[in-house]
Coordinates of C-alpha atoms and ligand atoms in Angstrom, one line a residue:
M1 CA -111.8 64.7 -104.5
S2 CA -109.1 63.3 -102.2
V3 CA -110.3 61.0 -99.9
N4 CA -109.5 63.4 -96.8
S5 CA -111.7 66.2 -98.6
Y6 CA -115.1 64.0 -98.0
N7 CA -116.7 65.2 -95.0
P8 CA -119.0 61.9 -93.2
Y9 CA -121.5 64.2 -91.4
K10 CA -122.2 66.1 -94.6
N11 CA -122.7 62.8 -96.2
A12 CA -124.8 61.5 -93.6
Q13 CA -127.1 64.5 -93.4
A14 CA -127.2 64.6 -97.1
Q15 CA -128.8 61.0 -96.6
F16 CA -131.0 61.9 -94.2
D17 CA -132.2 64.8 -95.9
S18 CA -133.2 63.0 -98.8
V19 CA -135.1 60.2 -97.4
A20 CA -136.9 63.2 -94.9
E21 CA -138.0 65.0 -98.0
R22 CA -139.2 61.5 -99.7
I23 CA -141.1 60.3 -96.7
G24 CA -142.5 64.4 -96.0
L25 CA -140.7 64.5 -92.5
D26 CA -142.3 67.6 -90.9
K27 CA -139.6 70.6 -90.5
A28 CA -139.2 70.0 -86.6
T29 CA -138.3 66.6 -86.7
C30 CA -136.1 67.1 -89.6
D31 CA -134.2 70.2 -87.5
L32 CA -134.3 67.3 -84.3
L33 CA -132.7 64.7 -86.5
R34 CA -130.1 66.1 -88.9
E35 CA -127.7 67.2 -85.8
P36 CA -126.6 65.9 -82.6
M37 CA -128.8 66.7 -79.4
N38 CA -126.0 66.8 -77.4
E39 CA -122.2 67.4 -77.8
Y40 CA -119.6 67.1 -75.4
H41 CA -115.3 68.3 -76.7
C42 CA -112.7 67.9 -73.6
L43 CA -108.7 67.7 -73.3
I44 CA -107.8 65.1 -71.5
P45 CA -103.9 65.5 -70.0
V46 CA -102.0 62.4 -69.8
K47 CA -98.9 61.4 -68.0
M48 CA -96.8 59.7 -70.4
D49 CA -94.0 57.2 -69.6
D50 CA -91.1 59.2 -70.2
G51 CA -92.6 62.0 -68.0
S52 CA -93.9 64.3 -70.0
T53 CA -97.9 65.3 -70.5
K54 CA -99.4 65.0 -73.4
V55 CA -102.9 66.8 -73.9
F56 CA -105.8 64.4 -76.1
K57 CA -108.5 65.7 -77.8
G58 CA -111.7 63.7 -77.0
Y59 CA -115.3 63.5 -77.8
R60 CA -118.2 62.1 -77.0
I61 CA -121.3 62.6 -78.9
Q62 CA -125.1 62.0 -78.4
H63 CA -127.1 62.0 -81.6
N64 CA -130.6 61.1 -80.2
N65 CA -132.4 59.1 -77.2
A66 CA -135.7 59.3 -77.9
R67 CA -135.6 55.4 -78.4
G68 CA -133.4 54.9 -75.3
A69 CA -130.0 55.4 -74.0
A70 CA -127.7 56.8 -76.3
K71 CA -125.0 53.8 -77.6
G72 CA -121.8 53.7 -79.5
G73 CA -118.2 52.8 -79.6
I74 CA -115.3 55.4 -79.0
R75 CA -112.3 55.4 -81.4
F76 CA -109.0 56.0 -80.8
H77 CA -107.7 57.6 -84.2
P78 CA -104.9 59.8 -85.1
Q79 CA -107.6 61.7 -88.0
E80 CA -110.4 61.2 -85.9
T81 CA -112.3 64.8 -86.5
V82 CA -115.1 66.3 -84.7
D83 CA -117.5 65.8 -87.9
T84 CA -116.9 61.8 -88.2
V85 CA -117.5 61.7 -84.6
R86 CA -120.9 63.6 -85.0
A87 CA -121.7 61.3 -88.7
L88 CA -121.2 58.2 -86.5
A89 CA -123.0 58.8 -83.8
M90 CA -125.8 59.7 -86.5
W91 CA -125.5 56.2 -88.1
M92 CA -125.6 54.5 -84.6
T93 CA -129.3 56.0 -84.0
W94 CA -130.6 54.4 -87.6
K95 CA -128.6 51.2 -86.5
C96 CA -130.3 50.5 -83.5
A97 CA -133.7 51.9 -85.0
V98 CA -133.0 49.4 -88.0
V99 CA -132.5 46.1 -86.0
D100 CA -135.5 47.7 -83.4
I101 CA -132.9 47.3 -80.4
P102 CA -134.5 50.0 -77.6
L103 CA -131.5 52.2 -77.9
G104 CA -130.7 55.8 -79.5
G105 CA -127.3 57.1 -81.0
G106 CA -124.1 58.5 -79.7
K107 CA -120.2 57.5 -80.6
G108 CA -117.2 58.9 -79.1
G109 CA -113.6 59.9 -80.1
V110 CA -110.3 60.3 -79.4
I111 CA -107.2 61.7 -81.3
C112 CA -104.5 59.5 -80.5
D113 CA -102.9 57.0 -82.3
P114 CA -102.7 53.8 -79.6
R115 CA -100.0 51.9 -82.0
S116 CA -97.1 54.4 -81.0
M117 CA -98.7 54.6 -77.0
T118 CA -97.3 52.3 -74.5
E119 CA -100.3 49.9 -72.6
R120 CA -99.7 52.1 -69.5
E121 CA -100.4 55.3 -71.6
Q122 CA -103.0 54.2 -73.2
E123 CA -104.7 53.0 -70.1
R124 CA -104.4 56.8 -68.6
L125 CA -106.0 57.9 -71.7
C126 CA -108.9 55.6 -71.0
R127 CA -109.4 56.8 -67.6
G128 CA -108.9 60.3 -68.5
W129 CA -111.6 60.1 -71.0
V130 CA -114.2 58.8 -68.3
R131 CA -112.9 61.6 -66.1
Q132 CA -114.2 63.6 -68.4
L133 CA -117.3 62.8 -69.4
V134 CA -118.7 61.0 -66.5
K135 CA -121.3 63.3 -66.0
D136 CA -122.8 63.0 -69.4
M137 CA -122.5 59.4 -69.7
G138 CA -123.8 55.9 -67.7
P139 CA -125.7 52.8 -67.8
N140 CA -128.9 54.6 -68.6
I141 CA -127.6 57.7 -70.4
D142 CA -124.9 56.8 -73.0
V143 CA -123.3 53.3 -73.1
P144 CA -119.8 53.1 -74.8
A145 CA -118.5 50.2 -76.9
P146 CA -115.5 49.2 -78.5
D147 CA -114.5 50.7 -82.1
V148 CA -111.7 51.6 -84.8
M149 CA -108.3 50.7 -82.2
T150 CA -110.1 50.6 -79.2
N151 CA -110.6 46.9 -77.2
A152 CA -112.0 44.7 -74.4
K153 CA -109.2 45.8 -72.5
H154 CA -109.9 49.4 -73.0
M155 CA -113.3 49.0 -72.4
L156 CA -112.6 47.2 -68.9
W157 CA -110.2 50.5 -67.7
M158 CA -112.9 52.7 -68.7
L159 CA -115.5 50.7 -66.6
D160 CA -113.2 50.6 -63.8
E161 CA -112.6 54.3 -63.9
Y162 CA -116.3 55.0 -64.1
E163 CA -117.4 52.5 -61.3
T164 CA -114.1 54.1 -58.9
I165 CA -116.0 57.8 -59.6
V166 CA -119.9 56.7 -58.9
G167 CA -118.9 54.1 -56.2
E168 CA -120.8 51.0 -57.1
R169 CA -120.7 47.9 -59.7
T170 CA -122.4 49.0 -62.8
P171 CA -121.4 46.6 -65.5
G172 CA -124.0 48.0 -67.8
F173 CA -122.1 51.2 -68.3
I174 CA -120.2 49.7 -70.9
T175 CA -120.0 46.7 -73.7
G176 CA -117.7 45.0 -75.3
K177 CA -115.9 43.8 -71.9
P178 CA -113.7 41.0 -71.8
V179 CA -116.1 38.1 -71.3
E180 CA -114.5 36.8 -67.6
M181 CA -115.2 40.8 -66.9
G182 CA -119.4 40.8 -67.6
G183 CA -118.9 40.7 -71.2
S184 CA -121.0 38.5 -73.6
L185 CA -119.9 35.8 -75.2
G186 CA -120.2 36.1 -78.8
R187 CA -119.8 39.9 -78.8
T188 CA -116.1 39.6 -80.5
E189 CA -117.4 37.9 -83.5
A190 CA -121.0 39.8 -83.7
T191 CA -120.0 42.6 -86.4
G192 CA -118.2 40.3 -88.6
F193 CA -120.6 37.4 -88.4
G194 CA -123.6 39.7 -88.3
V195 CA -122.1 41.3 -91.9
I196 CA -122.3 37.5 -93.4
Y197 CA -125.8 37.0 -91.9
T198 CA -127.2 40.0 -94.4
V199 CA -125.1 38.7 -96.7
R200 CA -126.4 35.2 -96.6
E201 CA -129.9 36.7 -96.7
A202 CA -128.6 38.9 -100.0
L203 CA -127.4 35.8 -101.7
R204 CA -130.5 33.8 -100.8
E205 CA -132.7 36.7 -102.5
L206 CA -130.4 36.6 -105.5
N207 CA -130.4 32.8 -105.8
I208 CA -127.0 32.4 -105.5
K209 CA -124.9 29.4 -103.8
A210 CA -122.3 30.9 -101.4
E211 CA -120.1 28.1 -102.5
N212 CA -120.2 29.6 -106.0
T213 CA -119.0 33.0 -104.7
S214 CA -115.5 34.6 -104.2
A215 CA -115.0 38.2 -102.1
S216 CA -112.4 40.5 -101.3
I217 CA -112.2 42.4 -98.1
Q218 CA -110.8 45.8 -97.1
G219 CA -109.1 45.5 -93.6
F220 CA -108.1 42.8 -91.6
G221 CA -109.3 44.0 -88.0
N222 CA -112.0 42.1 -86.1
V223 CA -114.8 42.7 -88.4
A224 CA -113.0 41.9 -91.5
Q225 CA -111.3 38.8 -89.4
Y226 CA -114.9 37.3 -88.2
A227 CA -116.8 38.3 -91.6
A228 CA -114.1 36.5 -93.5
K229 CA -114.0 33.5 -91.2
L230 CA -118.0 32.6 -91.5
Y231 CA -118.1 33.7 -95.1
Q232 CA -115.4 30.8 -95.3
E233 CA -117.4 28.6 -93.1
M234 CA -120.5 29.3 -95.6
G235 CA -118.3 27.7 -98.6
G236 CA -117.4 31.2 -100.2
K237 CA -113.4 31.7 -101.3
V238 CA -111.5 35.0 -99.9
V239 CA -109.4 35.6 -102.5
A240 CA -108.3 39.3 -101.4
V241 CA -107.8 41.2 -98.1
S242 CA -106.4 44.8 -97.6
C243 CA -104.7 46.3 -94.7
W244 CA -102.8 49.3 -93.4
N245 CA -99.4 48.4 -92.6
F246 CA -98.1 50.7 -90.2
K247 CA -94.1 50.5 -90.5
D248 CA -94.6 51.7 -93.8
E249 CA -97.4 54.0 -93.5
K250 CA -99.5 52.7 -96.4
A251 CA -102.2 50.0 -97.1
Y252 CA -101.4 46.7 -99.1
T253 CA -103.9 43.9 -100.5
I254 CA -102.6 40.3 -99.8
F255 CA -104.3 38.4 -102.6
K256 CA -104.5 34.5 -103.6
K257 CA -106.5 33.1 -106.3
D258 CA -107.1 29.8 -104.9
G259 CA -108.6 31.5 -101.6
L260 CA -106.9 32.8 -98.5
D261 CA -106.1 30.7 -95.5
I262 CA -108.1 33.5 -93.0
E263 CA -106.9 31.2 -89.9
A264 CA -103.3 31.7 -91.0
L265 CA -103.2 35.3 -92.0
I266 CA -104.8 36.0 -88.4
E267 CA -101.9 33.9 -87.1
I268 CA -98.9 36.5 -88.7
S269 CA -101.3 39.9 -88.1
D270 CA -100.6 42.3 -85.0
S271 CA -103.5 43.0 -83.0
Y272 CA -104.9 45.9 -85.2
G273 CA -104.8 43.7 -88.0
S274 CA -101.7 44.6 -90.0
I275 CA -100.4 41.6 -91.9
D276 CA -96.8 40.9 -92.2
N277 CA -96.0 41.0 -95.8
K278 CA -93.1 39.1 -96.1
K279 CA -94.7 36.0 -94.1
A280 CA -97.4 36.3 -96.4
Q281 CA -95.6 35.8 -99.2
D282 CA -94.2 32.8 -97.7
M283 CA -97.2 31.6 -97.5
G284 CA -97.8 31.7 -101.4
C285 CA -99.5 34.9 -101.2
E286 CA -99.4 38.3 -103.5
T287 CA -98.9 41.8 -101.9
L288 CA -100.5 44.1 -104.2
N289 CA -101.2 47.9 -104.0
G290 CA -104.1 49.1 -101.0
D291 CA -106.7 50.0 -103.6
A292 CA -106.6 46.4 -105.3
W293 CA -109.0 45.0 -103.2
L294 CA -111.5 46.8 -104.7
E295 CA -110.5 45.8 -108.0
Q296 CA -110.9 42.3 -107.9
E297 CA -113.3 39.9 -110.1
V298 CA -115.0 38.6 -107.3
D299 CA -119.0 38.2 -106.5
I300 CA -118.7 40.0 -103.1
L301 CA -116.9 43.1 -101.9
I302 CA -116.5 43.8 -97.9
P303 CA -115.1 47.1 -97.3
A304 CA -114.5 46.5 -93.3
A305 CA -112.1 49.1 -92.6
L306 CA -112.9 53.2 -92.3
E307 CA -115.3 55.6 -93.8
N308 CA -115.0 57.3 -97.3
Q309 CA -113.0 54.3 -99.2
I310 CA -115.5 53.5 -102.1
T311 CA -115.5 57.4 -104.2
V312 CA -116.0 58.9 -107.4
N313 CA -112.2 58.0 -108.0
N314 CA -112.5 54.6 -107.9
V315 CA -116.3 53.2 -107.9
N316 CA -115.8 52.5 -111.6
K317 CA -113.2 50.4 -111.0
I318 CA -115.3 47.9 -109.5
S319 CA -115.2 44.6 -111.5
K320 CA -118.6 43.7 -113.5
Q321 CA -118.7 40.5 -111.7
V322 CA -119.6 42.3 -108.3
K323 CA -123.1 41.2 -106.9
I324 CA -122.9 42.2 -103.6
I325 CA -121.2 45.4 -101.7
A326 CA -122.0 44.7 -97.6
E327 CA -120.8 47.7 -95.9
G328 CA -118.7 46.3 -93.0
A329 CA -117.3 49.9 -91.7
N330 CA -119.4 53.0 -91.1
G331 CA -120.1 55.2 -94.3
P332 CA -117.3 53.4 -96.6
T333 CA -119.0 55.0 -99.7
T334 CA -119.2 58.5 -100.5
E335 CA -122.1 60.1 -101.9
D336 CA -121.1 60.7 -105.0
A337 CA -119.8 57.2 -105.3
D338 CA -123.4 56.2 -104.0
E339 CA -124.9 57.9 -107.1
I340 CA -123.2 55.3 -109.0
L341 CA -123.6 52.4 -107.3
R342 CA -127.4 53.1 -107.0
E343 CA -127.8 53.3 -110.7
S344 CA -125.6 49.9 -111.0
D345 CA -126.7 46.4 -110.8
I346 CA -124.9 45.8 -107.4
F347 CA -126.9 45.0 -104.5
V348 CA -125.9 47.3 -101.7
I349 CA -126.6 46.1 -98.2
P350 CA -125.9 49.7 -96.2
D351 CA -123.6 50.2 -93.3
F352 CA -125.9 50.6 -90.5
L353 CA -128.1 47.6 -91.3
A354 CA -125.0 45.2 -92.1
N355 CA -122.5 46.0 -89.4
A356 CA -125.5 46.4 -86.8
G357 CA -124.3 42.7 -85.4
G358 CA -122.2 44.6 -83.3
V359 CA -124.1 46.9 -81.5
T360 CA -127.2 44.1 -81.4
C361 CA -124.9 41.8 -79.2
S362 CA -124.1 45.2 -77.1
Y363 CA -127.4 45.4 -76.2
F364 CA -127.4 41.8 -75.1
E365 CA -124.4 42.2 -73.3
Q366 CA -126.4 45.3 -71.6
V367 CA -129.2 43.0 -70.6
Q368 CA -126.8 40.3 -69.2
S369 CA -124.6 42.9 -67.6
N370 CA -127.9 44.5 -65.9
T371 CA -129.4 41.6 -64.7
N372 CA -126.2 39.8 -63.7
Y373 CA -127.1 36.6 -65.7
Y374 CA -125.2 35.4 -68.5
W375 CA -126.2 33.4 -71.6
E376 CA -124.6 30.5 -73.3
K377 CA -122.6 31.4 -76.7
E378 CA -125.1 29.5 -78.8
E379 CA -128.0 31.4 -77.5
V380 CA -126.5 35.0 -77.9
L381 CA -125.2 33.7 -81.7
E382 CA -128.7 32.6 -82.3
K383 CA -130.7 35.5 -81.2
L384 CA -128.0 37.7 -83.0
D385 CA -128.8 35.9 -86.4
A386 CA -132.6 36.4 -85.7
K387 CA -132.4 39.9 -85.1
M388 CA -130.5 40.6 -88.3
T389 CA -132.4 38.4 -90.4
A390 CA -135.3 40.0 -89.3
A391 CA -133.9 43.4 -90.1
F392 CA -132.3 42.3 -93.1
K393 CA -135.9 41.3 -94.5
D394 CA -138.0 44.6 -93.1
V395 CA -135.4 46.3 -95.5
Y396 CA -135.5 44.0 -98.5
E397 CA -139.1 43.9 -98.4
L398 CA -139.6 47.5 -98.1
A399 CA -136.9 48.0 -101.1
A400 CA -138.9 45.4 -103.3
K401 CA -142.3 47.1 -102.5
K402 CA -141.5 50.5 -103.2
D403 CA -138.7 50.0 -105.7
L404 CA -136.0 51.7 -103.4
Y405 CA -132.6 51.4 -103.1
M406 CA -131.4 49.3 -99.9
R407 CA -129.9 52.3 -98.4
D408 CA -132.8 54.5 -98.6
A409 CA -135.4 51.5 -97.7
A410 CA -133.2 51.3 -94.3
Y411 CA -133.5 54.7 -94.0
V412 CA -137.4 55.0 -94.2
I413 CA -137.8 52.6 -91.7
S414 CA -134.9 54.0 -89.4
I415 CA -136.4 57.5 -89.5
N416 CA -140.1 56.2 -89.2
R417 CA -139.1 54.7 -86.1
V418 CA -137.0 57.6 -84.4
A419 CA -139.5 59.9 -85.5
Q420 CA -142.3 58.0 -83.9
S421 CA -140.7 57.5 -80.5
V422 CA -139.9 61.6 -80.9
K423 CA -143.7 62.1 -81.7
M424 CA -144.9 59.8 -78.9
R425 CA -142.7 61.5 -76.2
G426 CA -144.5 64.9 -76.8
W427 CA -141.1 66.3 -77.9
I428 CA -142.5 67.5 -81.7
Ligands
LIG1 N1 -118.6 50.6 -82.6 C1 -119.9 49.8 -83.3 C2 -120.4 50.4 -84.1 O1 -119.9 51.3 -85.0 C3 -120.5 48.9 -82.1 C4 -121.2 50.4 -81.2 C5 -121.6 49.2 -79.8 O2 -121.3 48.2 -79.7 O3 -122.2 50.3 -79.3 O4 -121.8 49.5 -84.4

């Protein structure tokens, strides 16, 4: 199967169905949780700098809000599909539940390529997306955040548009804002750091010292960069990172056997995490093909790019040395590849647990914004570590007790929590 023929929504539903059946979830709750509750599709006309008008397709999908307002990022991507947004919204529900924060799941998307748009065009697109969806979002309804190819600047334009329309200051409408404008310290680092907190706990359980390990990472955006930094601080060695090269329209893997200098690579990458190959070679790195990240003889693999990256076509290329896969991205492993991984000795830290640091910190940001009182970075990161570690332990202990695959154990916890909220509210 080619990567493009995998459907993340089908994957998300299959994951849900199998665990729902295992825990004997009643039919009505299954019917409610296997699809999004609300979907908003819109067209966003944007005046381009050359005077023309371009119409973009946008989405906001709320999967479930039984535990609290819908929460989740908005991504800008040329290959965005409604089914991807549906899957991502669903995974947000499980993500918020597994770290036990009082929020539901939502996700937004716009089919566009911000890399070929000017700043002003991007601003108009952000404002247009809010204008189309303003009735169905809000600090107590649905709270967006950054995701693939969206950042703090986009969040502030969206907030400004929302506040202009509603006529009041509501910084809790969106998270991932610039720190000087109501953002939380630590939010930029949170997803990548969160991945590594769970890797640290997994290493502890497996009795392996971080300083004796090496890792290969797919992606070099926000999540990958901060994961790489913290992993190195823990003593680990990152030997490979892969990234998308916009000019060549293909991915490359940047490799160095003795370990990459992550700070130096960040210096020579653009704001979308595209590394300058020529400069990397000048620094003594090798440039391999885009898939090579997965084939390295390392202890830890961190897919931190997009969905559907570990498939039945490449899963067998994973080295026997790999002990941990920490899914920094959402849905990086397809269902058929997952069947193979669950039979292997690899310890998989599933996506909605591994990458829950971002939304956990978003929740802290919301709390700070709503109370208009901001915490020190140390306090934020301490709280983040505590939440991630507790969630990892809950999942790990259940997996050990019931002999479950980590992904299934995470699902059991999340589905049970959401199902209980649905019942307590009297919906079912
Ligand atoms: N987009 C991130 C995710 O997939 C963060 C969501 C948020 O902070 O609300 O988890």
